[in-house]
Short mmCIF file of C-alpha atoms in Angstrom, two decimals:
data_model
loop_
_atom_site.label_atom_id
_atom_site.label_comp_id
_atom_site.label_asym_id
_atom_site.label_seq_id
_atom_site.Cartn_x
_atom_site.Cartn_y
_atom_site.Cartn_z
CA MET A 1 -24.36 5.51 35.68
CA PRO A 2 -22.15 2.47 36.59
CA TYR A 3 -23.37 -1.08 35.90
CA SER A 4 -24.72 -3.07 38.83
CA TYR A 5 -23.13 -6.51 39.32
CA GLN A 6 -26.26 -8.17 37.88
CA GLU A 7 -26.23 -5.93 34.79
CA TRP A 8 -22.51 -6.54 34.26
CA TYR A 9 -23.00 -10.32 34.61
CA LEU A 10 -25.90 -10.38 32.13
CA CYS A 11 -23.94 -8.25 29.63
CA THR A 12 -20.89 -10.53 29.91
CA LEU A 13 -23.06 -13.65 29.60
CA THR A 14 -24.75 -12.25 26.47
CA GLN A 15 -21.37 -11.48 24.87
CA ARG A 16 -20.17 -15.02 25.62
CA VAL A 17 -23.33 -16.53 24.11
CA MET A 18 -23.11 -14.33 20.97
CA GLY A 19 -19.35 -14.82 20.48
CA LYS A 20 -18.64 -18.56 20.28
CA THR A 21 -15.23 -20.14 20.85
CA ILE A 22 -13.85 -23.24 19.15
CA SER A 23 -10.73 -25.38 19.38
CA GLY A 24 -9.03 -26.90 16.34
CA PHE A 25 -10.80 -24.62 13.86
CA SER A 26 -7.87 -24.60 11.43
CA ARG A 27 -8.01 -28.41 11.19
CA LEU A 28 -11.63 -28.40 9.98
CA SER A 29 -12.42 -28.73 6.29
CA LYS A 30 -13.65 -25.68 4.42
CA SER A 31 -17.27 -26.88 4.53
CA GLU A 32 -16.99 -27.66 8.26
CA LYS A 33 -15.60 -24.18 8.93
CA ILE A 34 -18.52 -22.62 7.06
CA ASP A 35 -21.09 -24.79 8.85
CA TRP A 36 -19.73 -23.75 12.26
CA ILE A 37 -19.62 -20.05 11.32
CA VAL A 38 -23.12 -19.80 9.86
CA ASN A 39 -24.71 -21.84 12.63
CA SER A 40 -22.91 -19.84 15.33
CA TYR A 41 -23.30 -16.30 14.02
CA PHE A 42 -26.10 -15.98 11.44
CA SER A 43 -29.85 -16.02 11.94
CA ASN A 44 -30.40 -17.40 8.42
CA ALA A 45 -27.75 -20.06 7.88
CA SER A 46 -28.86 -21.10 4.39
CA TYR A 47 -28.82 -17.48 3.18
CA ALA A 48 -25.32 -16.93 4.59
CA ILE A 49 -24.03 -20.12 2.96
CA GLY A 50 -25.56 -19.03 -0.35
CA ILE A 51 -23.75 -15.68 -0.23
CA LEU A 52 -20.43 -17.33 0.57
CA LYS A 53 -20.74 -19.97 -2.15
CA GLN A 54 -21.86 -17.63 -4.91
CA TYR A 55 -18.40 -16.03 -4.82
CA TRP A 56 -16.60 -19.35 -5.29
CA ASN A 57 -14.98 -19.95 -8.65
CA THR A 58 -16.50 -22.82 -10.65
CA ASP A 59 -12.99 -23.89 -11.68
CA GLU A 60 -12.08 -26.10 -8.71
CA GLN A 61 -8.32 -25.87 -9.34
CA LEU A 62 -8.46 -22.06 -9.51
CA GLN A 63 -10.59 -21.93 -6.37
CA GLN A 64 -8.10 -24.15 -4.54
CA LEU A 65 -5.33 -21.75 -5.56
CA HIS A 66 -7.24 -18.88 -3.94
CA ASP A 67 -8.10 -20.97 -0.89
CA GLU A 68 -4.40 -21.61 -0.28
CA PHE A 69 -3.29 -17.96 -0.45
CA ILE A 70 -4.23 -17.50 3.23
CA GLU A 71 -5.49 -19.50 6.21
CA ASN A 72 -9.09 -20.40 7.11
CA THR A 73 -10.43 -19.35 3.71
CA ILE A 74 -14.21 -19.54 3.37
CA THR A 75 -14.82 -17.61 0.13
CA ASN A 76 -13.41 -14.99 -2.24
CA TYR A 77 -13.82 -11.24 -1.71
CA TYR A 78 -14.20 -9.39 -4.99
CA LEU A 79 -12.80 -5.99 -5.90
CA PRO A 80 -13.41 -4.46 -9.32
CA LEU A 81 -10.40 -4.51 -11.64
CA GLY A 82 -10.56 -1.51 -13.96
CA VAL A 83 -8.14 0.03 -16.43
CA ALA A 84 -7.01 3.61 -17.02
CA PRO A 85 -5.84 4.09 -20.63
CA ASN A 86 -3.82 6.80 -22.42
CA PHE A 87 -0.89 7.04 -20.01
CA LEU A 88 2.19 8.32 -21.81
CA ILE A 89 5.16 7.59 -19.52
CA ASN A 90 8.69 8.28 -20.74
CA GLU A 91 7.40 8.29 -24.35
CA LYS A 92 5.78 4.85 -23.94
CA MET A 93 2.02 4.24 -23.91
CA TYR A 94 0.40 2.32 -21.06
CA THR A 95 -3.04 1.16 -20.02
CA ILE A 96 -2.82 0.83 -16.24
CA PRO A 97 -4.74 -1.84 -14.27
CA MET A 98 -6.36 -0.65 -11.04
CA ALA A 99 -8.04 -2.82 -8.39
CA ILE A 100 -10.17 -0.60 -6.15
CA GLU A 101 -13.74 -0.22 -4.90
CA GLU A 102 -13.90 3.58 -4.61
CA SER A 103 -15.92 5.45 -7.21
CA SER A 104 -14.19 8.00 -9.46
CA VAL A 105 -10.60 6.82 -8.90
CA VAL A 106 -10.23 5.07 -12.27
CA ALA A 107 -12.15 7.83 -14.04
CA ALA A 108 -9.98 10.54 -12.46
CA ALA A 109 -6.75 8.76 -13.37
CA SER A 110 -7.97 8.27 -16.94
CA LYS A 111 -8.94 11.92 -17.21
CA ALA A 112 -5.54 13.07 -15.95
CA ALA A 113 -3.79 10.72 -18.37
CA LYS A 114 -5.79 12.15 -21.30
CA PHE A 115 -5.08 15.71 -20.14
CA TRP A 116 -1.29 15.20 -20.09
CA LEU A 117 -1.21 13.05 -23.23
CA ASP A 118 -1.26 16.20 -25.38
CA ARG A 119 1.15 18.07 -23.09
CA GLY A 120 4.17 15.79 -23.20
CA GLY A 121 2.96 13.01 -20.93
CA PHE A 122 4.53 11.92 -17.65
CA LYS A 123 8.23 11.63 -16.92
CA ALA A 124 9.51 9.19 -14.30
CA GLU A 125 12.89 8.05 -13.03
CA VAL A 126 14.09 5.71 -10.31
CA ILE A 127 16.44 7.59 -7.99
CA SER A 128 17.56 4.66 -5.83
CA THR A 129 16.55 1.07 -5.02
CA LYS A 130 18.21 0.32 -1.67
CA LYS A 131 16.18 -1.69 0.86
CA ILE A 132 16.80 -2.07 4.57
CA GLY A 133 16.75 -4.84 7.16
CA GLN A 134 17.84 -4.86 10.80
CA VAL A 135 19.01 -7.26 13.50
CA HIS A 136 17.92 -5.73 16.80
CA PHE A 137 19.98 -6.88 19.78
CA MET A 138 20.87 -6.04 23.38
CA PHE A 139 24.46 -5.67 24.62
CA TYR A 140 25.45 -4.26 28.03
CA GLY A 141 29.24 -4.23 27.79
CA GLU A 142 31.78 -1.73 26.48
CA PHE A 143 30.86 -0.20 23.13
CA GLU A 144 34.48 -0.14 21.95
CA ALA A 145 34.70 -3.90 22.47
CA LEU A 146 31.46 -4.38 20.51
CA LYS A 147 32.77 -2.14 17.74
CA ARG A 148 36.02 -4.15 17.45
CA PHE A 149 34.04 -7.38 17.38
CA PHE A 150 31.76 -6.09 14.61
CA GLU A 151 34.70 -5.00 12.44
CA ILE A 152 36.21 -8.48 12.75
CA VAL A 153 32.98 -10.44 12.25
CA LYS A 154 31.44 -8.33 9.43
CA PRO A 155 33.15 -10.25 6.56
CA LYS A 156 31.98 -13.56 8.08
CA LEU A 157 28.41 -12.28 8.32
CA ILE A 158 28.46 -11.80 4.55
CA THR A 159 30.30 -15.07 3.86
CA ASP A 160 27.97 -17.17 6.00
CA ALA A 161 24.96 -15.77 4.10
CA ARG A 162 26.47 -16.68 0.72
CA HIS A 163 24.24 -19.75 0.34
CA ILE A 164 21.26 -17.37 0.50
CA THR A 165 22.70 -14.56 -1.64
CA ALA A 166 24.47 -16.57 -4.39
CA ASN A 167 21.63 -16.53 -6.94
CA MET A 168 20.78 -12.90 -6.23
CA GLU A 169 24.45 -11.93 -6.67
CA LYS A 170 24.58 -13.68 -10.06
CA ARG A 171 21.82 -11.31 -11.23
CA GLY A 172 23.59 -8.24 -9.81
CA GLY A 173 21.90 -7.91 -6.42
CA GLY A 174 22.67 -8.97 -2.88
CA ILE A 175 23.97 -7.43 0.34
CA LEU A 176 25.19 -3.85 -0.13
CA ASP A 177 26.47 -3.10 3.37
CA ILE A 178 26.11 -3.87 7.08
CA GLU A 179 26.53 -1.18 9.77
CA LEU A 180 26.64 -1.33 13.54
CA ARG A 181 24.31 1.30 15.00
CA ASP A 182 24.32 2.46 18.60
CA LYS A 183 20.75 3.13 19.78
CA THR A 184 21.48 3.27 23.50
CA GLU A 185 20.26 6.86 23.77
CA ASP A 186 16.79 5.50 23.01
CA ILE A 187 16.92 2.23 24.99
CA THR A 188 19.68 1.13 27.36
CA GLY A 189 21.77 -1.61 25.77
CA TYR A 190 19.99 -1.44 22.38
CA TYR A 191 22.04 -1.84 19.18
CA GLN A 192 21.36 -2.75 15.55
CA LEU A 193 22.97 -4.48 12.65
CA HIS A 194 21.60 -2.16 9.97
CA ALA A 195 21.89 -3.86 6.57
CA SER A 196 21.15 -2.59 3.06
CA PHE A 197 20.20 -4.78 0.10
CA GLU A 198 19.58 -4.72 -3.65
CA THR A 199 16.84 -7.19 -4.60
CA LEU A 200 16.37 -6.33 -8.30
CA ASP A 201 12.94 -7.41 -9.64
CA ALA A 202 11.91 -9.10 -6.38
CA MET A 203 10.32 -7.15 -3.56
CA GLY A 204 12.79 -9.18 -1.51
CA ALA A 205 11.11 -9.60 1.89
CA ASN A 206 11.86 -13.31 2.24
CA PHE A 207 15.39 -12.88 0.87
CA ILE A 208 16.17 -10.04 3.29
CA ASN A 209 14.67 -11.80 6.32
CA SER A 210 16.62 -14.98 5.56
CA CYS A 211 19.86 -12.99 5.37
CA LEU A 212 19.11 -11.20 8.63
CA GLU A 213 18.39 -14.40 10.50
CA GLN A 214 21.70 -15.79 9.25
CA PHE A 215 23.48 -12.60 10.38
CA ALA A 216 21.97 -13.01 13.85
CA GLN A 217 23.03 -16.64 14.09
CA THR A 218 26.61 -15.90 13.04
CA PHE A 219 26.81 -12.79 15.24
CA LYS A 220 25.72 -14.68 18.37
CA SER A 221 27.88 -17.75 17.78
CA GLU A 222 31.04 -15.74 16.98
CA ALA A 223 30.54 -13.59 20.09
CA LEU A 224 30.83 -16.69 22.29
CA SER A 225 34.50 -17.13 21.34
CA PHE A 226 35.57 -13.48 20.93
CA GLU A 227 38.52 -12.87 23.24
CA GLY A 228 37.79 -9.15 23.49
CA PHE A 229 34.56 -9.85 25.41
CA ASN A 230 34.26 -10.85 29.04
CA PRO A 231 31.94 -13.80 29.79
CA GLU A 232 28.89 -11.57 30.26
CA GLU A 233 29.49 -9.60 27.05
CA ARG A 234 29.62 -12.81 25.02
CA GLN A 235 25.93 -13.43 25.74
CA ILE A 236 24.50 -11.12 23.08
CA ASP A 237 20.69 -11.15 23.19
CA VAL A 238 19.12 -10.93 19.71
CA VAL A 239 15.60 -9.55 20.07
CA MET A 240 14.48 -9.92 16.45
CA SER A 241 15.65 -9.90 12.84
CA ILE A 242 13.31 -8.26 10.30
CA LEU A 243 13.24 -6.13 7.17
CA SER A 244 11.94 -2.56 7.32
CA ASN A 245 9.06 -1.32 5.18
CA TYR A 246 10.49 2.17 5.52
CA VAL A 247 12.59 2.54 2.37
CA PRO A 248 13.66 6.21 2.06
CA ASP A 249 16.46 5.11 -0.29
CA CYS A 250 14.18 3.15 -2.64
CA VAL A 251 12.66 6.20 -4.30
CA VAL A 252 11.08 7.07 -7.66
CA ARG A 253 10.23 10.50 -9.06
CA ALA A 254 7.21 11.21 -11.28
CA GLU A 255 6.46 14.60 -12.83
CA VAL A 256 4.58 16.60 -15.45
CA SER A 257 5.28 20.05 -16.84
CA CYS A 258 4.11 22.39 -19.58
CA PRO A 259 3.85 26.11 -20.35
CA VAL A 260 1.32 27.78 -18.07
CA GLU A 261 -0.89 28.89 -20.97
CA ASN A 262 -1.33 25.26 -22.05
CA LEU A 263 -3.13 24.39 -18.82
CA SER A 264 -6.37 26.11 -19.85
CA GLU A 265 -9.09 23.88 -21.27
CA ASN A 266 -11.99 26.34 -21.30
CA ALA A 267 -12.78 30.03 -20.99
CA SER A 268 -13.92 29.79 -17.36
CA ILE A 269 -10.36 29.99 -16.01
CA SER A 270 -7.07 30.96 -17.64
CA GLY A 271 -4.05 28.68 -17.53
CA GLU A 272 -2.19 31.18 -15.36
CA ALA A 273 -5.05 31.50 -12.85
CA PHE A 274 -5.43 27.73 -12.67
CA ALA A 275 -1.69 27.19 -12.16
CA LYS A 276 -1.50 29.75 -9.34
CA LYS A 277 -4.48 28.26 -7.53
CA PHE A 278 -3.12 24.73 -8.02
CA VAL A 279 0.28 25.68 -6.56
CA GLN A 280 -1.44 27.35 -3.60
CA ALA A 281 -3.41 24.16 -2.93
CA VAL A 282 -0.19 22.11 -2.90
CA ASN A 283 1.52 24.69 -0.66
CA ILE A 284 -1.30 24.31 1.85
CA ALA A 285 -0.82 20.53 1.92
CA GLU A 286 2.90 21.08 2.50
CA VAL A 287 2.31 23.04 5.74
CA GLU A 288 -1.06 21.83 7.07
CA PRO A 289 -1.10 18.19 8.31
CA TYR A 290 -4.90 17.98 8.36
CA ARG A 291 -4.95 18.77 4.66
CA ALA A 292 -1.80 16.75 3.92
CA VAL A 293 -3.34 13.50 5.16
CA THR A 294 -6.31 13.79 2.78
CA HIS A 295 -4.05 15.08 0.01
CA ASN A 296 -1.75 12.06 0.34
CA LYS A 297 -4.70 9.70 0.69
CA GLY A 298 -5.70 10.80 -2.81
CA ILE A 299 -2.24 9.93 -4.07
CA MET A 300 -2.53 6.50 -2.44
CA ASN A 301 -5.89 5.93 -4.15
CA GLY A 302 -3.96 5.64 -7.39
CA ILE A 303 -0.90 3.91 -5.98
CA ASP A 304 -2.70 1.24 -3.92
CA ALA A 305 -4.97 0.34 -6.82
CA VAL A 306 -2.03 -0.49 -9.10
CA VAL A 307 -0.01 -2.10 -6.30
CA LEU A 308 -2.95 -4.41 -5.54
CA ALA A 309 -3.58 -5.21 -9.21
CA THR A 310 0.06 -6.23 -9.64
CA GLY A 311 0.17 -8.50 -6.58
CA ASN A 312 2.30 -6.30 -4.34
CA ASP A 313 1.88 -5.47 -0.65
CA PHE A 314 -0.10 -2.24 -0.45
CA ARG A 315 0.01 -2.23 3.37
CA ALA A 316 3.79 -2.14 3.34
CA ILE A 317 3.71 0.62 0.71
CA GLU A 318 1.22 2.67 2.76
CA ALA A 319 3.27 2.38 5.95
CA GLY A 320 6.52 3.34 4.23
CA VAL A 321 5.00 6.22 2.29
CA HIS A 322 3.39 7.86 5.31
CA ALA A 323 6.61 7.51 7.30
CA TYR A 324 8.39 9.21 4.40
CA ALA A 325 5.82 12.02 4.45
CA SER A 326 6.87 12.65 8.08
CA ARG A 327 10.63 12.34 7.59
CA ASN A 328 11.29 16.03 8.35
CA GLY A 329 9.48 15.93 11.68
CA LYS A 330 6.07 17.03 10.42
CA TYR A 331 3.57 15.21 8.22
CA SER A 332 3.50 16.93 4.84
CA SER A 333 2.49 16.65 1.19
CA LEU A 334 4.22 14.04 -0.93
CA SER A 335 3.75 16.11 -4.08
CA HIS A 336 5.03 19.58 -4.96
CA ALA A 337 4.27 22.23 -7.58
CA GLU A 338 5.85 25.41 -8.89
CA ILE A 339 5.67 28.01 -11.65
CA LYS A 340 9.08 29.04 -12.93
CA ASP A 341 9.87 31.03 -16.09
CA GLY A 342 6.33 30.49 -17.35
CA ILE A 343 6.50 26.69 -16.89
CA PHE A 344 4.14 24.82 -14.59
CA ARG A 345 5.78 21.80 -12.93
CA PHE A 346 4.11 19.21 -10.69
CA TRP A 347 6.17 16.36 -9.23
CA MET A 348 6.52 13.79 -6.48
CA ASP A 349 9.33 11.72 -4.95
CA ILE A 350 7.96 8.59 -3.28
CA PRO A 351 9.43 5.40 -1.76
CA LEU A 352 8.14 2.24 -3.46
CA ALA A 353 9.59 -1.21 -2.78
CA LEU A 354 7.91 -3.31 -5.47
CA GLY A 355 8.49 -6.63 -7.16
CA THR A 356 7.55 -8.27 -10.44
CA VAL A 357 8.77 -11.75 -9.52
CA GLY A 358 7.94 -13.88 -6.48
CA GLY A 359 4.90 -13.77 -4.23
CA LEU A 360 1.54 -13.49 -6.01
CA THR A 361 3.14 -12.28 -9.25
CA GLY A 362 3.63 -15.84 -10.45
CA LEU A 363 0.47 -17.31 -8.89
CA HIS A 364 -2.58 -15.08 -9.22
CA PRO A 365 -3.97 -15.24 -12.80
CA LEU A 366 -5.19 -11.62 -12.74
CA VAL A 367 -1.84 -10.40 -11.40
CA LYS A 368 -0.07 -12.15 -14.27
CA LEU A 369 -2.57 -10.59 -16.69
CA SER A 370 -2.03 -7.14 -15.18
CA LEU A 371 1.76 -7.41 -15.55
CA GLU A 372 1.37 -8.51 -19.16
CA LEU A 373 -0.92 -5.52 -19.75
CA LEU A 374 1.95 -3.34 -18.50
CA HIS A 375 4.41 -4.92 -21.00
CA GLN A 376 5.97 -7.23 -18.33
CA PRO A 377 7.77 -4.40 -16.50
CA SER A 378 10.90 -4.74 -14.41
CA ALA A 379 10.62 -3.69 -10.76
CA LYS A 380 12.09 -0.28 -11.67
CA GLU A 381 9.59 0.20 -14.49
CA LEU A 382 6.74 -0.79 -12.20
CA MET A 383 7.95 1.77 -9.64
CA GLN A 384 7.67 4.44 -12.34
CA ILE A 385 4.20 3.33 -13.46
CA VAL A 386 2.85 3.21 -9.90
CA ALA A 387 4.29 6.63 -9.02
CA VAL A 388 2.73 8.12 -12.15
CA ALA A 389 -0.67 6.65 -11.22
CA GLY A 390 -0.42 8.37 -7.83
CA LEU A 391 0.61 11.69 -9.34
CA ALA A 392 -2.18 11.51 -11.92
CA GLN A 393 -4.73 10.85 -9.19
CA ASN A 394 -3.42 13.79 -7.17
CA PHE A 395 -3.53 16.10 -10.20
CA ALA A 396 -7.12 15.10 -10.97
CA ALA A 397 -8.23 15.68 -7.38
CA LEU A 398 -6.52 19.07 -7.06
CA ARG A 399 -7.85 20.14 -10.44
CA SER A 400 -11.40 19.40 -9.29
CA LEU A 401 -10.88 20.98 -5.88
CA THR A 402 -9.57 24.24 -7.30
CA THR A 403 -12.17 24.54 -10.09
CA THR A 404 -15.58 22.80 -9.91
CA GLY A 405 -15.22 21.26 -6.44
CA ILE A 406 -14.64 17.60 -5.63
CA GLN A 407 -18.27 16.54 -5.16
CA GLN A 408 -19.55 17.30 -8.65
CA GLY A 409 -17.48 14.66 -10.37
CA HIS A 410 -17.21 12.25 -7.45
CA MET A 411 -20.93 12.08 -6.72
CA LYS A 412 -21.80 11.52 -10.38
CA MET A 413 -19.49 8.51 -10.31
CA HIS A 414 -21.08 7.45 -7.00
CA LEU A 415 -24.58 7.65 -8.52
CA MET A 416 -24.60 4.01 -9.63
CA ASN A 417 -23.73 2.83 -6.12
CA ILE A 418 -26.65 4.80 -4.70
CA LEU A 419 -29.04 3.44 -7.33
CA ASN A 420 -27.90 -0.11 -6.63
CA GLN A 421 -28.41 0.49 -2.92
CA PHE A 422 -32.08 1.34 -3.66
CA GLY A 423 -32.47 -1.63 -5.99
CA ALA A 424 -33.00 0.42 -9.16
CA ASN A 425 -33.69 -1.59 -12.33
CA ASP A 426 -31.96 -0.98 -15.68
CA LYS A 427 -34.67 1.39 -16.97
CA GLU A 428 -34.59 3.46 -13.77
CA LYS A 429 -30.79 3.64 -13.91
CA GLN A 430 -30.88 4.85 -17.51
CA THR A 431 -33.50 7.51 -16.76
CA LEU A 432 -31.81 8.82 -13.63
CA THR A 433 -28.30 8.78 -15.12
CA GLU A 434 -29.63 11.10 -17.81
CA TYR A 435 -31.45 13.25 -15.23
CA PHE A 436 -28.38 13.73 -13.04
CA LYS A 437 -26.20 14.85 -15.93
CA THR A 438 -27.62 18.32 -15.22
CA ASN A 439 -28.61 17.98 -11.55
CA THR A 440 -26.59 17.73 -8.35
CA VAL A 441 -26.12 14.19 -7.05
CA THR A 442 -26.76 13.68 -3.34
CA HIS A 443 -28.06 10.63 -1.51
CA GLY A 444 -31.32 12.45 -0.72
CA ALA A 445 -31.75 13.82 -4.25
CA VAL A 446 -31.34 10.36 -5.78
CA MET A 447 -33.83 8.83 -3.35
CA GLU A 448 -36.35 11.59 -4.08
CA ALA A 449 -35.94 11.29 -7.86
CA LEU A 450 -36.25 7.51 -7.73
CA ASN A 451 -39.42 7.70 -5.60
CA LYS A 452 -40.97 10.19 -8.06
CA LEU A 453 -40.08 7.93 -10.95
CA ARG A 454 -41.66 4.93 -9.27
CA THR A 455 -44.89 6.74 -8.34
#
């Protein structure tokens, strides 16, 4: 039934009362920001302030560092930082840091690492490291004239960016190429300067964006005096200059393999039966998008956790990875599996633009600690480690799915969260952890067992 005018007015008025507005919020001090928030939005202001302040670091200098990472900071938001040991990658041992809140991720990665430790470990290689940035612009003249102009101006685009690229070039990186791309079939008058870069151990976002903005400036100014353009064509309209988080040419491969018979750990299922079922599960994810999304989410459980722990941009990684999973026109599995000549092989090619210098890597104390834990890896080595973490997570999930089922292990790991939700004390946790070693964990079962214990 539609709202009457009076009902609509009252609803709107209520929303305006509940949702306060403020001018100059960013100029307030941290304590002033908190006072306004708790007095405007919380029924118990002192309780809200207490929650916010209990997450502050007692080291004022360290807290200031965290406050200055972003804008309008009011407190810190904690995620657990765990470690997954026993990873043998390219004959080198690693303990991998993982920052994540989801139960069973660290345990699953650790279990997969232990499983493959005695079967040759993980192999990983970086296939390519090219990154992309684009200057998007509008031009409504003759394409042949634009093409001639680009061929003439291209060397100057690179030369004029030399003050930005000089240090990167000394280390072996820099601008790889610049192309003119005609996108007028998609949008009338739309063209790109499509540039590729090598940024070495830096993720390179700021470097790439600075180069692109210089390209745009040179491109526009040189067009104004190009004799091959008429007066209208000289007015090139640059829409934006920005890197792309889609990096299909910045790819790493991770894989495991062993004889099929070595896959068996117990008498309940043979190595051959397990391998066949595992391959079938991967095949399903390759053709069924509904399954592929959840399948790839499991991979990203491992990848995001390491990316976050090492101070990299997990949102950029997520966006690029899922675009890559759709590169053939249909969303599909990132990982693949096969049985050939009695050998089981499980592998994944994945785009990862990561850095070990710049950004948070030199600021956040836990990021610096995580990188030291990983033997101070180069960007290429970190790509390999992160890819392996994703593959290990995927292996662990598929192994559970095709044998015991996913809930048995996951819900046992989730048990502590449920007990904490019900306010269980240490003695109750100890008793019920023992009880659920041989009983199925569900939210209802835990509540029932806890109530029995308390009565």
